[in-house]
mmCIF file of C-alpha atoms and ligand atoms in Angstrom:
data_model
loop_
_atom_site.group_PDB
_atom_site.id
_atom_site.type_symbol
_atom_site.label_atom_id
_atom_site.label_comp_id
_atom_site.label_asym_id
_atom_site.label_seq_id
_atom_site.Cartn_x
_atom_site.Cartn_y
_atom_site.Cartn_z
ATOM 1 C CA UNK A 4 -15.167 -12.144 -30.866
ATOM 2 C CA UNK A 5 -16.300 -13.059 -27.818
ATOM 3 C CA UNK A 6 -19.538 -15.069 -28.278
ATOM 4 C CA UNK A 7 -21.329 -16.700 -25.193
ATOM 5 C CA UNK A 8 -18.743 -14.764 -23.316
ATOM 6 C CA UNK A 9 -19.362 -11.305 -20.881
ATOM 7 C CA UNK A 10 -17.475 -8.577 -21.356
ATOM 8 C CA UNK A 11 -16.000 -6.555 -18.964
ATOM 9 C CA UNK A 12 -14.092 -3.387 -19.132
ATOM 10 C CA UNK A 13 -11.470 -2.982 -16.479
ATOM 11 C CA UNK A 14 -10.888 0.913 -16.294
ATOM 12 C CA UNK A 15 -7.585 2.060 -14.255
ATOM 13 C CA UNK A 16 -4.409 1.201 -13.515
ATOM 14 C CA UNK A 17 -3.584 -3.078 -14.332
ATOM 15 C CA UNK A 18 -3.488 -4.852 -11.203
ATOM 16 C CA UNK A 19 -2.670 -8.451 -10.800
ATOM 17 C CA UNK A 20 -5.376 -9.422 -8.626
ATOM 18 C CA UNK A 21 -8.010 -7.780 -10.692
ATOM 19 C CA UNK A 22 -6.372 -9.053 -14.368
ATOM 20 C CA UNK A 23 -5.985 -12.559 -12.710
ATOM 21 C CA UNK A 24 -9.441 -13.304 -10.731
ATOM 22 C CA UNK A 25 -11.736 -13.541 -13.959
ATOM 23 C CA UNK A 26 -12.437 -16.937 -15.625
ATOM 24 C CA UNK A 27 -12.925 -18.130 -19.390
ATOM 25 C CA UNK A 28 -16.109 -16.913 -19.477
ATOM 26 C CA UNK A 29 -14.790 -13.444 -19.305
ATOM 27 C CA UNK A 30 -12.952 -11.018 -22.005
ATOM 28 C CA UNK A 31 -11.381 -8.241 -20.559
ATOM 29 C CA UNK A 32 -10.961 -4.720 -22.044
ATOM 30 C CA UNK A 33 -7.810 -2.890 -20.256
ATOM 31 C CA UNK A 34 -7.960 0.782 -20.375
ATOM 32 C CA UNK A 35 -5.252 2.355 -18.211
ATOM 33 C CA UNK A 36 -6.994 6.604 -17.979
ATOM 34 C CA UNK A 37 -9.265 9.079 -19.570
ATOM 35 C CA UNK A 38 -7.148 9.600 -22.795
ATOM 36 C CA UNK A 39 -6.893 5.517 -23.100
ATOM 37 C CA UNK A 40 -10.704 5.242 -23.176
ATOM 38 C CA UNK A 41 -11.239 7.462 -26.250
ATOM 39 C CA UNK A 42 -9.670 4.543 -28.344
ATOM 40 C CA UNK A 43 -12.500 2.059 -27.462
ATOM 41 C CA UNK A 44 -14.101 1.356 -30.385
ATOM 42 C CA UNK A 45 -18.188 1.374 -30.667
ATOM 43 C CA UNK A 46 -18.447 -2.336 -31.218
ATOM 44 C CA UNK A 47 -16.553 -3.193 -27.853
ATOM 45 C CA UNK A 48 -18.462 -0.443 -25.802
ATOM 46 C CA UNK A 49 -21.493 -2.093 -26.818
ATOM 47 C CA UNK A 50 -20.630 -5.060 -25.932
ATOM 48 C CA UNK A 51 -19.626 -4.562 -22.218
ATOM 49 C CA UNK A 52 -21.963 -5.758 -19.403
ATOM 50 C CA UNK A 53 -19.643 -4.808 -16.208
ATOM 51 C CA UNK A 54 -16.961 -1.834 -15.449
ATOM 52 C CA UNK A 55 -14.329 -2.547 -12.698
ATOM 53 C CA UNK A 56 -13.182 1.150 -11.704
ATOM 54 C CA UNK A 57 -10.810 2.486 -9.708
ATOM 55 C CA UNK A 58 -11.046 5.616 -7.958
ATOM 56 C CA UNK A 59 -8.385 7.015 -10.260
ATOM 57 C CA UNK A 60 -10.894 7.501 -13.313
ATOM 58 C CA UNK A 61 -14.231 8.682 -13.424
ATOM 59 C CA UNK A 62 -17.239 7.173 -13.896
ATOM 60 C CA UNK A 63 -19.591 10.025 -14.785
ATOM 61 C CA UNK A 64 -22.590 10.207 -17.055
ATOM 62 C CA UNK A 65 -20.083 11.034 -20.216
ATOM 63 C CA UNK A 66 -18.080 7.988 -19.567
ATOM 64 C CA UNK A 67 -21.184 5.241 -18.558
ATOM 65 C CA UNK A 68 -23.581 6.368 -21.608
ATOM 66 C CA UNK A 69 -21.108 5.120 -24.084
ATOM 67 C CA UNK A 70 -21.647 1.547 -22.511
ATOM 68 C CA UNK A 71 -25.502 0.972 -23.511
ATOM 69 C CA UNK A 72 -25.542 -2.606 -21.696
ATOM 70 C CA UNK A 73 -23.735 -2.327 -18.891
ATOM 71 C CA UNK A 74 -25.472 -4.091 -15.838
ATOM 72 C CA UNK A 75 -22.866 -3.402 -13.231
ATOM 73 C CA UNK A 76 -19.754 -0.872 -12.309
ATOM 74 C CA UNK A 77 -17.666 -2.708 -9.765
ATOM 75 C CA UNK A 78 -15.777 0.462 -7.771
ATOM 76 C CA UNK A 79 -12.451 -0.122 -6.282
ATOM 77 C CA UNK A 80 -12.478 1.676 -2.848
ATOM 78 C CA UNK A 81 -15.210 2.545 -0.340
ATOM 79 C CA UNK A 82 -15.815 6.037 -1.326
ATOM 80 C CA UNK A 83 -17.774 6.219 -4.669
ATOM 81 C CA UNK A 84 -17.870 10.101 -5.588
ATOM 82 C CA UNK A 85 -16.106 9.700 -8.419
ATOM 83 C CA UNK A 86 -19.155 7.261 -10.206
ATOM 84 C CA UNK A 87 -22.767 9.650 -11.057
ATOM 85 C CA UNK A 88 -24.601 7.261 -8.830
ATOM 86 C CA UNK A 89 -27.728 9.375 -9.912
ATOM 87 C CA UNK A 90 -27.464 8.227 -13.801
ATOM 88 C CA UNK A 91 -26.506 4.658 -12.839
ATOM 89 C CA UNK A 92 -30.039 4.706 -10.762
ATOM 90 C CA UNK A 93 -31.783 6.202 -14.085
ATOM 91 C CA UNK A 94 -29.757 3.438 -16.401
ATOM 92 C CA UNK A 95 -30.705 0.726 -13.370
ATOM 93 C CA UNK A 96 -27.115 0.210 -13.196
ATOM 94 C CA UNK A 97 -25.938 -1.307 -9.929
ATOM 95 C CA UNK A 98 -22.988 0.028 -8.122
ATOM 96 C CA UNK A 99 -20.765 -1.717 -5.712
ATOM 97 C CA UNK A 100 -17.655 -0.590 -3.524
ATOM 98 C CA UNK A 101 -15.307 -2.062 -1.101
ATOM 99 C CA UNK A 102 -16.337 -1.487 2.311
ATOM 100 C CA UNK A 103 -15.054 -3.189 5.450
ATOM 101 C CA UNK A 104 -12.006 -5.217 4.016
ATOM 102 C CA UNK A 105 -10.338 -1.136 4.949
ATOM 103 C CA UNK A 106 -11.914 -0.209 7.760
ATOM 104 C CA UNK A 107 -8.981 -1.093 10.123
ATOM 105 C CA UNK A 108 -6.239 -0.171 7.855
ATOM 106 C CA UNK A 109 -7.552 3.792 7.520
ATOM 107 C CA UNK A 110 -8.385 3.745 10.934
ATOM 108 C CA UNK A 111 -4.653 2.828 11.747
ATOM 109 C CA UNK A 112 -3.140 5.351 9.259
ATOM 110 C CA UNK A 113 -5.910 8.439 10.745
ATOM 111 C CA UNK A 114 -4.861 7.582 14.399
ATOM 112 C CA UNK A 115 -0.553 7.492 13.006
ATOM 113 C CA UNK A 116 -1.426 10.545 10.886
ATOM 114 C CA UNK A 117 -2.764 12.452 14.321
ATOM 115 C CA UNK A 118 -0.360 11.059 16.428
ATOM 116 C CA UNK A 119 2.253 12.466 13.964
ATOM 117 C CA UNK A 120 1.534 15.897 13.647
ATOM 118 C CA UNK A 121 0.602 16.463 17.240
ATOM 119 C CA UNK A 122 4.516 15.022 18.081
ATOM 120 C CA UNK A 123 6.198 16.482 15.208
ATOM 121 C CA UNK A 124 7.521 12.745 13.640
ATOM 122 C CA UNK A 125 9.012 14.128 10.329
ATOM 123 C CA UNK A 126 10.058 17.657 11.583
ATOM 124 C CA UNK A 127 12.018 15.095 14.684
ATOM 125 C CA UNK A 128 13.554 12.482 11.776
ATOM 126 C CA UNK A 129 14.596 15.237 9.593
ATOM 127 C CA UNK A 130 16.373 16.878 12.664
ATOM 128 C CA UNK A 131 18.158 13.486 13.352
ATOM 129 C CA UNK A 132 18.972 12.986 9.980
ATOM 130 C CA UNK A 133 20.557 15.891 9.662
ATOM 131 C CA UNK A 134 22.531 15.838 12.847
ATOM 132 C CA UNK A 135 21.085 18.637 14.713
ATOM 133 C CA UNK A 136 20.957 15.815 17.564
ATOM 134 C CA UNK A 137 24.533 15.786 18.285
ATOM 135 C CA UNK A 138 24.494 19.410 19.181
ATOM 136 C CA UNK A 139 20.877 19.988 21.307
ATOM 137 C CA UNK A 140 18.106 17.564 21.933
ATOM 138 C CA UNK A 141 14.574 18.375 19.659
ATOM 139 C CA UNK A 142 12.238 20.739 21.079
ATOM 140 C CA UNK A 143 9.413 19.745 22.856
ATOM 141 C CA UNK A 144 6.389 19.214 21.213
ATOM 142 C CA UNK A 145 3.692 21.917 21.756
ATOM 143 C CA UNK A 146 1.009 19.234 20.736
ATOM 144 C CA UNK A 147 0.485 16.243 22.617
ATOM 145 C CA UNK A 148 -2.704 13.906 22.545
ATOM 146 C CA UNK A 149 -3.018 13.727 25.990
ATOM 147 C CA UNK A 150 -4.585 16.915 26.665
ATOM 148 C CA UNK A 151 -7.222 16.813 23.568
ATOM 149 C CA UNK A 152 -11.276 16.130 22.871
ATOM 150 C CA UNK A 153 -11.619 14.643 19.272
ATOM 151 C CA UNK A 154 -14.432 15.809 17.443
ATOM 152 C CA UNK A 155 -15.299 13.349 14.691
ATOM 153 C CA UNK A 156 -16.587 14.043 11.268
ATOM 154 C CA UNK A 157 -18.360 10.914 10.794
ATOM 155 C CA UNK A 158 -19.184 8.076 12.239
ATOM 156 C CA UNK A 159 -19.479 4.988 9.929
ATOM 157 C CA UNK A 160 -17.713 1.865 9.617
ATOM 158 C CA UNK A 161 -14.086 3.756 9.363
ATOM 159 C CA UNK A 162 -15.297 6.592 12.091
ATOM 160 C CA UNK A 163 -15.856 3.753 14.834
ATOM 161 C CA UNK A 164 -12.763 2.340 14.013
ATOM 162 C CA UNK A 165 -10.883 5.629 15.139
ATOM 163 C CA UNK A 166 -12.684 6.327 17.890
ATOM 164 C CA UNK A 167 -12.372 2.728 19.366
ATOM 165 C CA UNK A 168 -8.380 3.336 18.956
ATOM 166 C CA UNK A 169 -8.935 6.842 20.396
ATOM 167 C CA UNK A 170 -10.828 5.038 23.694
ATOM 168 C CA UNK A 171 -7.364 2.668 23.749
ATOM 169 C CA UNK A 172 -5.630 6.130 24.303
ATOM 170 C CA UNK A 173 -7.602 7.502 26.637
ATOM 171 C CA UNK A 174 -9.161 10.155 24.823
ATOM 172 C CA UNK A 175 -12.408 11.650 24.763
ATOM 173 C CA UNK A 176 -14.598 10.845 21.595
ATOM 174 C CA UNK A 177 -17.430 13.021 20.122
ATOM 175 C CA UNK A 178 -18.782 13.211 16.388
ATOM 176 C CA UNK A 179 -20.972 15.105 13.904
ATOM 177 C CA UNK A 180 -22.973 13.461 11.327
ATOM 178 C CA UNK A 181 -26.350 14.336 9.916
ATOM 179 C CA UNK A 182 -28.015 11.097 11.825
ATOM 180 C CA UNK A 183 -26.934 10.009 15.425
ATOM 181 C CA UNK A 184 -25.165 6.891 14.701
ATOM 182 C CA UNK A 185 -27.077 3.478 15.707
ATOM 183 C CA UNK A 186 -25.518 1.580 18.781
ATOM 184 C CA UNK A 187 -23.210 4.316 19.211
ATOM 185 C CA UNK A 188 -22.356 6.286 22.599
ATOM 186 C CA UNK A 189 -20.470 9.124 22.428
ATOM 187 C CA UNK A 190 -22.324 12.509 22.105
ATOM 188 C CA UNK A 191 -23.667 13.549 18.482
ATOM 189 C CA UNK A 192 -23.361 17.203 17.527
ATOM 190 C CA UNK A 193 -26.661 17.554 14.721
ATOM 191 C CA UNK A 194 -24.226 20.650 14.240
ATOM 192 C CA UNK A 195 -20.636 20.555 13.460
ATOM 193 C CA UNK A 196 -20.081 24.340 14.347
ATOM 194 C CA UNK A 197 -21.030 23.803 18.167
ATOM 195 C CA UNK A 198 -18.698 20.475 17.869
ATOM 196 C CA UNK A 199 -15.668 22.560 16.704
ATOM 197 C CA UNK A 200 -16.218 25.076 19.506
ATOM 198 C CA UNK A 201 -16.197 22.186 22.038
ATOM 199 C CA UNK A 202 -13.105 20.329 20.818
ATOM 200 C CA UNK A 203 -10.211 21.353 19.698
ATOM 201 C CA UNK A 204 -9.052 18.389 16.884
ATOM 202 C CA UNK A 205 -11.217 17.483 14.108
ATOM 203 C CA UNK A 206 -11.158 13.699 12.317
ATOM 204 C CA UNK A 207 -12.549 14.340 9.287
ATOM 205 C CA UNK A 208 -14.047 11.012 7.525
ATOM 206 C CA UNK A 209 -16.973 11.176 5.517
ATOM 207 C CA UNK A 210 -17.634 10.590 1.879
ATOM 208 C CA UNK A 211 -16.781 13.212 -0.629
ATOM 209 C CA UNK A 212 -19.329 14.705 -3.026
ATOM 210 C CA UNK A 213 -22.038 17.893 -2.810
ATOM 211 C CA UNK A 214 -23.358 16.813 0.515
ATOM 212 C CA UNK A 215 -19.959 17.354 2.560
ATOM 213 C CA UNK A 216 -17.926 20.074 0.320
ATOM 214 C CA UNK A 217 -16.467 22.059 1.713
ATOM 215 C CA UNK A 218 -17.981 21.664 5.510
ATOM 216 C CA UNK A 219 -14.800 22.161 7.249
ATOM 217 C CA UNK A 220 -14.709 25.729 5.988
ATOM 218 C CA UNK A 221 -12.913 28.937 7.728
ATOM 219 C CA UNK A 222 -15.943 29.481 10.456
ATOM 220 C CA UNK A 223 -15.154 25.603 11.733
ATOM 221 C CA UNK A 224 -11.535 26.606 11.691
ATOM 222 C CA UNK A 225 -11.697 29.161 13.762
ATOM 223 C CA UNK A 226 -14.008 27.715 16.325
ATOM 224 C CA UNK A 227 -11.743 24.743 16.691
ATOM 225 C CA UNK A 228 -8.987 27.627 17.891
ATOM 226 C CA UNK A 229 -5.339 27.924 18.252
ATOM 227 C CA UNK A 230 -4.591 25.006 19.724
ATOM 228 C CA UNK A 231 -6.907 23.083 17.069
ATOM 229 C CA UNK A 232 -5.520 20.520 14.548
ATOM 230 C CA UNK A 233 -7.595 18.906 11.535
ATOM 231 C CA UNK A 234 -6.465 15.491 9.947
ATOM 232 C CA UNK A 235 -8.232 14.747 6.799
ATOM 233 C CA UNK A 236 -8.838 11.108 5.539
ATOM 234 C CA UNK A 237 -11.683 11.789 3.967
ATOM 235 C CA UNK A 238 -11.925 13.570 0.746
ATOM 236 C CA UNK A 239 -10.264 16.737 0.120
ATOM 237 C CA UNK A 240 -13.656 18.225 -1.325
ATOM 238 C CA UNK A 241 -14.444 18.186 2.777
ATOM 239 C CA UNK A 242 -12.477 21.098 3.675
ATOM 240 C CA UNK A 243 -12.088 24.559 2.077
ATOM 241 C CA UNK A 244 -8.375 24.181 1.061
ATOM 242 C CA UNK A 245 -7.550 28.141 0.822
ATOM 243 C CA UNK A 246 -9.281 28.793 3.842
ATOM 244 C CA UNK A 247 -7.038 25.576 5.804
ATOM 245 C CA UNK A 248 -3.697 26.783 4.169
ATOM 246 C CA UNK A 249 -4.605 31.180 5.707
ATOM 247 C CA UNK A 250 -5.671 29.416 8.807
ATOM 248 C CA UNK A 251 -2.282 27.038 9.435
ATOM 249 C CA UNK A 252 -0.175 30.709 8.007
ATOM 250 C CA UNK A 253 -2.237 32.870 10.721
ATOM 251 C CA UNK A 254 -2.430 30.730 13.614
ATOM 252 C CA UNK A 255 -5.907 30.196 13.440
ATOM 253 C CA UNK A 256 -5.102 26.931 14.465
ATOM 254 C CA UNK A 257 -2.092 25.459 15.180
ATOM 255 C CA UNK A 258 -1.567 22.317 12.627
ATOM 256 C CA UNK A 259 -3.013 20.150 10.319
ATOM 257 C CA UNK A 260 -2.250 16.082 8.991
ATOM 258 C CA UNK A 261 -3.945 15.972 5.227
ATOM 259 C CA UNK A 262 -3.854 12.443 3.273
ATOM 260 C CA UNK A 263 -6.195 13.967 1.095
ATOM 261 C CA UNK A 264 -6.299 17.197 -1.393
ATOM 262 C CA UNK A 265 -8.798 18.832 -3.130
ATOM 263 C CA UNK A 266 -7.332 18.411 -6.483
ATOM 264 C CA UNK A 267 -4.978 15.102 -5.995
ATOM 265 C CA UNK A 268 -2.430 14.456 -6.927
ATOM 266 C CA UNK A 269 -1.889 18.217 -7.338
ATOM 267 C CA UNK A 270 -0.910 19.706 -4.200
ATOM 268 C CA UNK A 271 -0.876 23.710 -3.515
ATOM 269 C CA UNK A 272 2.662 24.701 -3.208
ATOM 270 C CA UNK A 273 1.810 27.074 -0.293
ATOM 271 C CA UNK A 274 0.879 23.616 2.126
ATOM 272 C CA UNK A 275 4.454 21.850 0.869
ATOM 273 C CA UNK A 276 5.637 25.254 2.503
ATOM 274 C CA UNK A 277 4.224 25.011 5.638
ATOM 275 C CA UNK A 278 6.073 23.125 8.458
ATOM 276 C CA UNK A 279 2.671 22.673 10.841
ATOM 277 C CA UNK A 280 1.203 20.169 8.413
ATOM 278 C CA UNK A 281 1.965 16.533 7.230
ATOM 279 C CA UNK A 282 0.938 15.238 3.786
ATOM 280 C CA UNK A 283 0.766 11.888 2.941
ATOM 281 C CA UNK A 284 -0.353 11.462 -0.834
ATOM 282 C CA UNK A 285 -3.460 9.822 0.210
ATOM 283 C CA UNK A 286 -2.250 6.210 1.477
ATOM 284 C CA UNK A 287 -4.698 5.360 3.987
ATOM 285 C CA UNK A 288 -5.321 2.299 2.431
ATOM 286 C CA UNK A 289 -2.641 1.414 0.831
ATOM 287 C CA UNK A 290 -0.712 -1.739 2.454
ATOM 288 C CA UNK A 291 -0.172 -4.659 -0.029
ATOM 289 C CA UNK A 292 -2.532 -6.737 1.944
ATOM 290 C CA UNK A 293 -5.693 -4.190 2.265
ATOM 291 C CA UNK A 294 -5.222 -3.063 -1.412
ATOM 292 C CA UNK A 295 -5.564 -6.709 -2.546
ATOM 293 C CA UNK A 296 -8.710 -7.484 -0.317
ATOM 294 C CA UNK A 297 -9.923 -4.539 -1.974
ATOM 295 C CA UNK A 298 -9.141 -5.515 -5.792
ATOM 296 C CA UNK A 299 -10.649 -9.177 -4.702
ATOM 297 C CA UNK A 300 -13.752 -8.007 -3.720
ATOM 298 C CA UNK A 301 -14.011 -5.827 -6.896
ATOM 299 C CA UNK A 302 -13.709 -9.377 -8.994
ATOM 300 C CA UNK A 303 -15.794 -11.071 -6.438
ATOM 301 C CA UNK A 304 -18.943 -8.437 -7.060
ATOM 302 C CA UNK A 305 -18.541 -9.029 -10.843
ATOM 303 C CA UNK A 306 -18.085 -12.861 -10.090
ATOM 304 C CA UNK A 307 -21.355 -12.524 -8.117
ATOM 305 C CA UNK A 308 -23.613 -10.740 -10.239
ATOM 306 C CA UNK A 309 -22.548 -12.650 -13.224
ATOM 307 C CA UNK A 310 -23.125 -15.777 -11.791
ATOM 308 C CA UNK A 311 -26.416 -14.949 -11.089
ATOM 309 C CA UNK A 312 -26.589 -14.094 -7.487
ATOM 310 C CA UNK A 313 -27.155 -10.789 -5.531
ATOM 311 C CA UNK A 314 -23.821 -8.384 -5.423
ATOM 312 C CA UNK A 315 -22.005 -8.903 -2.632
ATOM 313 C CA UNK A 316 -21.611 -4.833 -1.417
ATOM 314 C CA UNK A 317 -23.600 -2.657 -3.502
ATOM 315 C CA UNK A 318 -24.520 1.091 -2.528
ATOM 316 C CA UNK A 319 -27.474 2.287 -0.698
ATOM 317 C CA UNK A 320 -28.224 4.213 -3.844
ATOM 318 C CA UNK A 321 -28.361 1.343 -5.967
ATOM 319 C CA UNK A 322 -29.592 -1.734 -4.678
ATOM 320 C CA UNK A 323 -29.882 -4.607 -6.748
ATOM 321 C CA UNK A 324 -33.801 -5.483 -8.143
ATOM 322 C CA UNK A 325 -34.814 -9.510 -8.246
ATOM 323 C CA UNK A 326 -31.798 -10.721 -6.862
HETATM 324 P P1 NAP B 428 -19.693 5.107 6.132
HETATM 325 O O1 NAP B 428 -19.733 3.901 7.005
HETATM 326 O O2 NAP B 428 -20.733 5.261 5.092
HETATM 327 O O3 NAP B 428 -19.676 6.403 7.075
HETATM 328 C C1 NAP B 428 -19.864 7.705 6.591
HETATM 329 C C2 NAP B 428 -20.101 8.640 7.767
HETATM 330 O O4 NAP B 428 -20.148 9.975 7.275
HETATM 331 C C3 NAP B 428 -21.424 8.386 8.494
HETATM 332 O O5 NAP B 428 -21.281 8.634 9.860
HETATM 333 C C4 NAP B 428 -22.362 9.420 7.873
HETATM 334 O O6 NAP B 428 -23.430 9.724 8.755
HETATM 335 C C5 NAP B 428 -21.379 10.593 7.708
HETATM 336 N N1 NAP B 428 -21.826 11.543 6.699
HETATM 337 C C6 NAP B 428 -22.198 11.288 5.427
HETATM 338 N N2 NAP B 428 -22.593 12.417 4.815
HETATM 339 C C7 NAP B 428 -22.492 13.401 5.731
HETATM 340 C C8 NAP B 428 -22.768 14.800 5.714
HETATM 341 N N3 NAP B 428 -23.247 15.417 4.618
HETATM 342 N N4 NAP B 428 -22.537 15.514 6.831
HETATM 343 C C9 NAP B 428 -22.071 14.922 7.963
HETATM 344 N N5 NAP B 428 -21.765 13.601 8.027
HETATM 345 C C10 NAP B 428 -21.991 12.855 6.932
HETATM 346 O O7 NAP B 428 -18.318 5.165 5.338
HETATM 347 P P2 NAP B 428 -16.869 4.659 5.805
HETATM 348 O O8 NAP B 428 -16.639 3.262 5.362
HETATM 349 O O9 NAP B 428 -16.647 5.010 7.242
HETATM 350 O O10 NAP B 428 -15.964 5.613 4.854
HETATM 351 C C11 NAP B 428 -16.097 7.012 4.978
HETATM 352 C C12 NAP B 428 -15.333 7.756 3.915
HETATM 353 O O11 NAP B 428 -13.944 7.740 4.202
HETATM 354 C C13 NAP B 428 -15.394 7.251 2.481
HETATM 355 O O12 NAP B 428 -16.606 7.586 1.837
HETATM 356 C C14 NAP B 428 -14.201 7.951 1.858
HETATM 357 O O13 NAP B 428 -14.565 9.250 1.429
HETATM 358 C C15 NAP B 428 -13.219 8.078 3.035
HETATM 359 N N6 NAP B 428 -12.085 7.141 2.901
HETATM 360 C C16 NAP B 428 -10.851 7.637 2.661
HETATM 361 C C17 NAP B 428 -9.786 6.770 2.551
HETATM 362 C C18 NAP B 428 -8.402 7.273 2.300
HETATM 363 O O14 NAP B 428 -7.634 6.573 1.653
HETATM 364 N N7 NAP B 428 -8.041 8.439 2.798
HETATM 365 C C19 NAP B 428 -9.963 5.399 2.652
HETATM 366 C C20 NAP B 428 -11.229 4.926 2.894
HETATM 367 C C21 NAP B 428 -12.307 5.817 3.033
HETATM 368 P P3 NAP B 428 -24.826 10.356 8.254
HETATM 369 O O15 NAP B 428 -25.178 9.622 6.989
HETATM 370 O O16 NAP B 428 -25.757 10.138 9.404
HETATM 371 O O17 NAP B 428 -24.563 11.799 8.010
HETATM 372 C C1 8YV B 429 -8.484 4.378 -2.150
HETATM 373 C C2 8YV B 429 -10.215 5.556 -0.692
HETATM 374 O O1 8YV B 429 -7.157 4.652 -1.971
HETATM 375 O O2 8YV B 429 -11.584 3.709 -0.262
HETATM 376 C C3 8YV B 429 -11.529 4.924 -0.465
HETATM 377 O O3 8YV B 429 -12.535 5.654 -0.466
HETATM 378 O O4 8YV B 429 -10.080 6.740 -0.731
HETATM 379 C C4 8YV B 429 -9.009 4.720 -0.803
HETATM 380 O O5 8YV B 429 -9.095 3.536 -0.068
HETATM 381 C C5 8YV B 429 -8.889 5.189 -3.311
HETATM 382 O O6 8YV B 429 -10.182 4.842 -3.678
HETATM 383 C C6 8YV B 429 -7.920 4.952 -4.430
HETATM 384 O O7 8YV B 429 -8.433 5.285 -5.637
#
């Protein structure tokens, strides 16, 4: 039983930081996935007042109504399109994420993810490795940042980032979003078509969800051109997959870095066969260090909102009423 106490269901993979930052007055319910979950018994689900997710499980309208007095879901990451943020507002159910503490970590990983495909890093360590060096140097690189106009798909907190480390390089910075971005200089495209026939590499990071799928679609591809490259850090729901893999296989444009997929962590075959893309299986994040902050402020929202005060990062959607 857990009288006097709050209950809190911690839904994803275990994780010290998050198993180890609640108090006494906490009982924690550990369900690892989906198939997990089913075993919760009635009497526990209505009994929990906070969800700590990770963006490994859903948090859709199925999954929240079983919980009739939950108060808060805690989401582990910055992007939140895998919680129905539009039931939580109907249940007044706040939602918080983990902005910030990430910001310079993806940043780092979009600019190494560009930097990589553009110089051919793991086409040139494979061709070390497997002692083609001893016989001919590597080829030049056809790609090369110095000759390129980045067109950025977003321009939040993770958006300036890039294009601060993309100023440190010396290259030219513009960006689509649906509102000109406040205190920001370079030049807005209201339309990302005319951006992608202006530049000719695409940063795509935005949040997932209905409002962005499938925006980078086979008429931006081919305005961007042949010399065009697309690195994705944002969601794989941005870009239209099939149309990406014809336009790397035609020459469309000429390459592609992807940390996200459409359908993760199922890859198509048909971009593992490709040699002008990189894939990372979406790390941006994922140092020791960053993850933690992230799991930490996950705790620290629950800590908050339990303890009476105001949640320390909830979502535009869902901010908190009389606190
Ligand atoms: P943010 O500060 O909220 O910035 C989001 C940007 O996207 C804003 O410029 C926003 O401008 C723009 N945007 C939103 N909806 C749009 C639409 N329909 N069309 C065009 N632009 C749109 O968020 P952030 O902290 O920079 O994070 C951005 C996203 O990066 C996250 O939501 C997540 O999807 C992704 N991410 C990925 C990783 C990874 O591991 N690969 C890690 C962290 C974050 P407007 O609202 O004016 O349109
Ligand atoms: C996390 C992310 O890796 O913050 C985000 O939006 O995509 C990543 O930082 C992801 O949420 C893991 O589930």
């Amino acid at each position: 039983m857990s009288a006097g106490k709050v209950d809190v269901l911690i839904y994803g993979p275990s994780k010290p930081v998050v198993d180890g930052g609640f108090t006494d007055d906490f009982v924690l319910h550990k369900f690892n996935n989906h198939h997990d979950l089913s075993r919760l018994g009635a009497d526990v689900a209505n009994r929990i007042r906070g969800v700590a997710v990770t963006g490994l499980v859903q948090a859709d309208r199925v999954m929240l109504s079983r919980f009739p007095k939950v108060e808060i879901v805690s989401s582990f990451g910055v992007g939140y399109d895998h919680i129905d943020t539009n039931y939580a507002i109907d249940r007044n159910i706040v939602v918080t994420n983990t902005p910030d503490v990430l910001t310079e970590e993806v940043a780092d990983v979009a600019l190494g993810l560009l930097i990589a495909t553009l110089r051919e890093f793991i086409k040139a360590d494979r061709y070390l490795r497997s002692g083609h060096w001893m016989a001919q140097n590597f080829p030049l690189s056809a790609g090369s940042l110095r000759d390129r106009t980045v067109g950025m798909v977003g321009m939040g907190r993770i958006g300036q980032a890039i294009a601060r480390r993309l100023d440190a390089s010396l290259v030219p910075v513009v960006y689509h979003s649906r509102n000109p971005a406040k205190d920001v200089g370079y030049k807005h495209h209201p339309k990302l078509i005319d951006m992608a026939k202006d530049v000719d590499t695409l940063i795509a990071i935005t949040p997932g969800g209905p409002s962005t799928a499938k925006m980078i679609n086979a008429e931006v591809l081919k305005a961007l051109g042949p010399r065009g490259v697309l690195i994705n850090v944002a969601r794989g729901s941005v870009v239209d997959e099939e149309a990406l893999i014809a336009a790397l296989k035609d020459g469309t444009i000429m390459a592609a870095g992807l940390d996200v997929f459409a359908n993760e962590p199922n890859v198509p075959a048909a971009l593992g066969a490709l040699q002008n893309v990189v894939l990372l299986p979406h790390i941006a994040s994922a140092s020791v260090t960053t993850r933690n902050a992230m799991d930490k402020l996950v705790v620290d929202n629950l800590l908050a909102w339990f303890g009476g005060k105001p949640p320390i990062t909830p979502v535009p959607e869902t901010p908190p009423k009389g606190r």
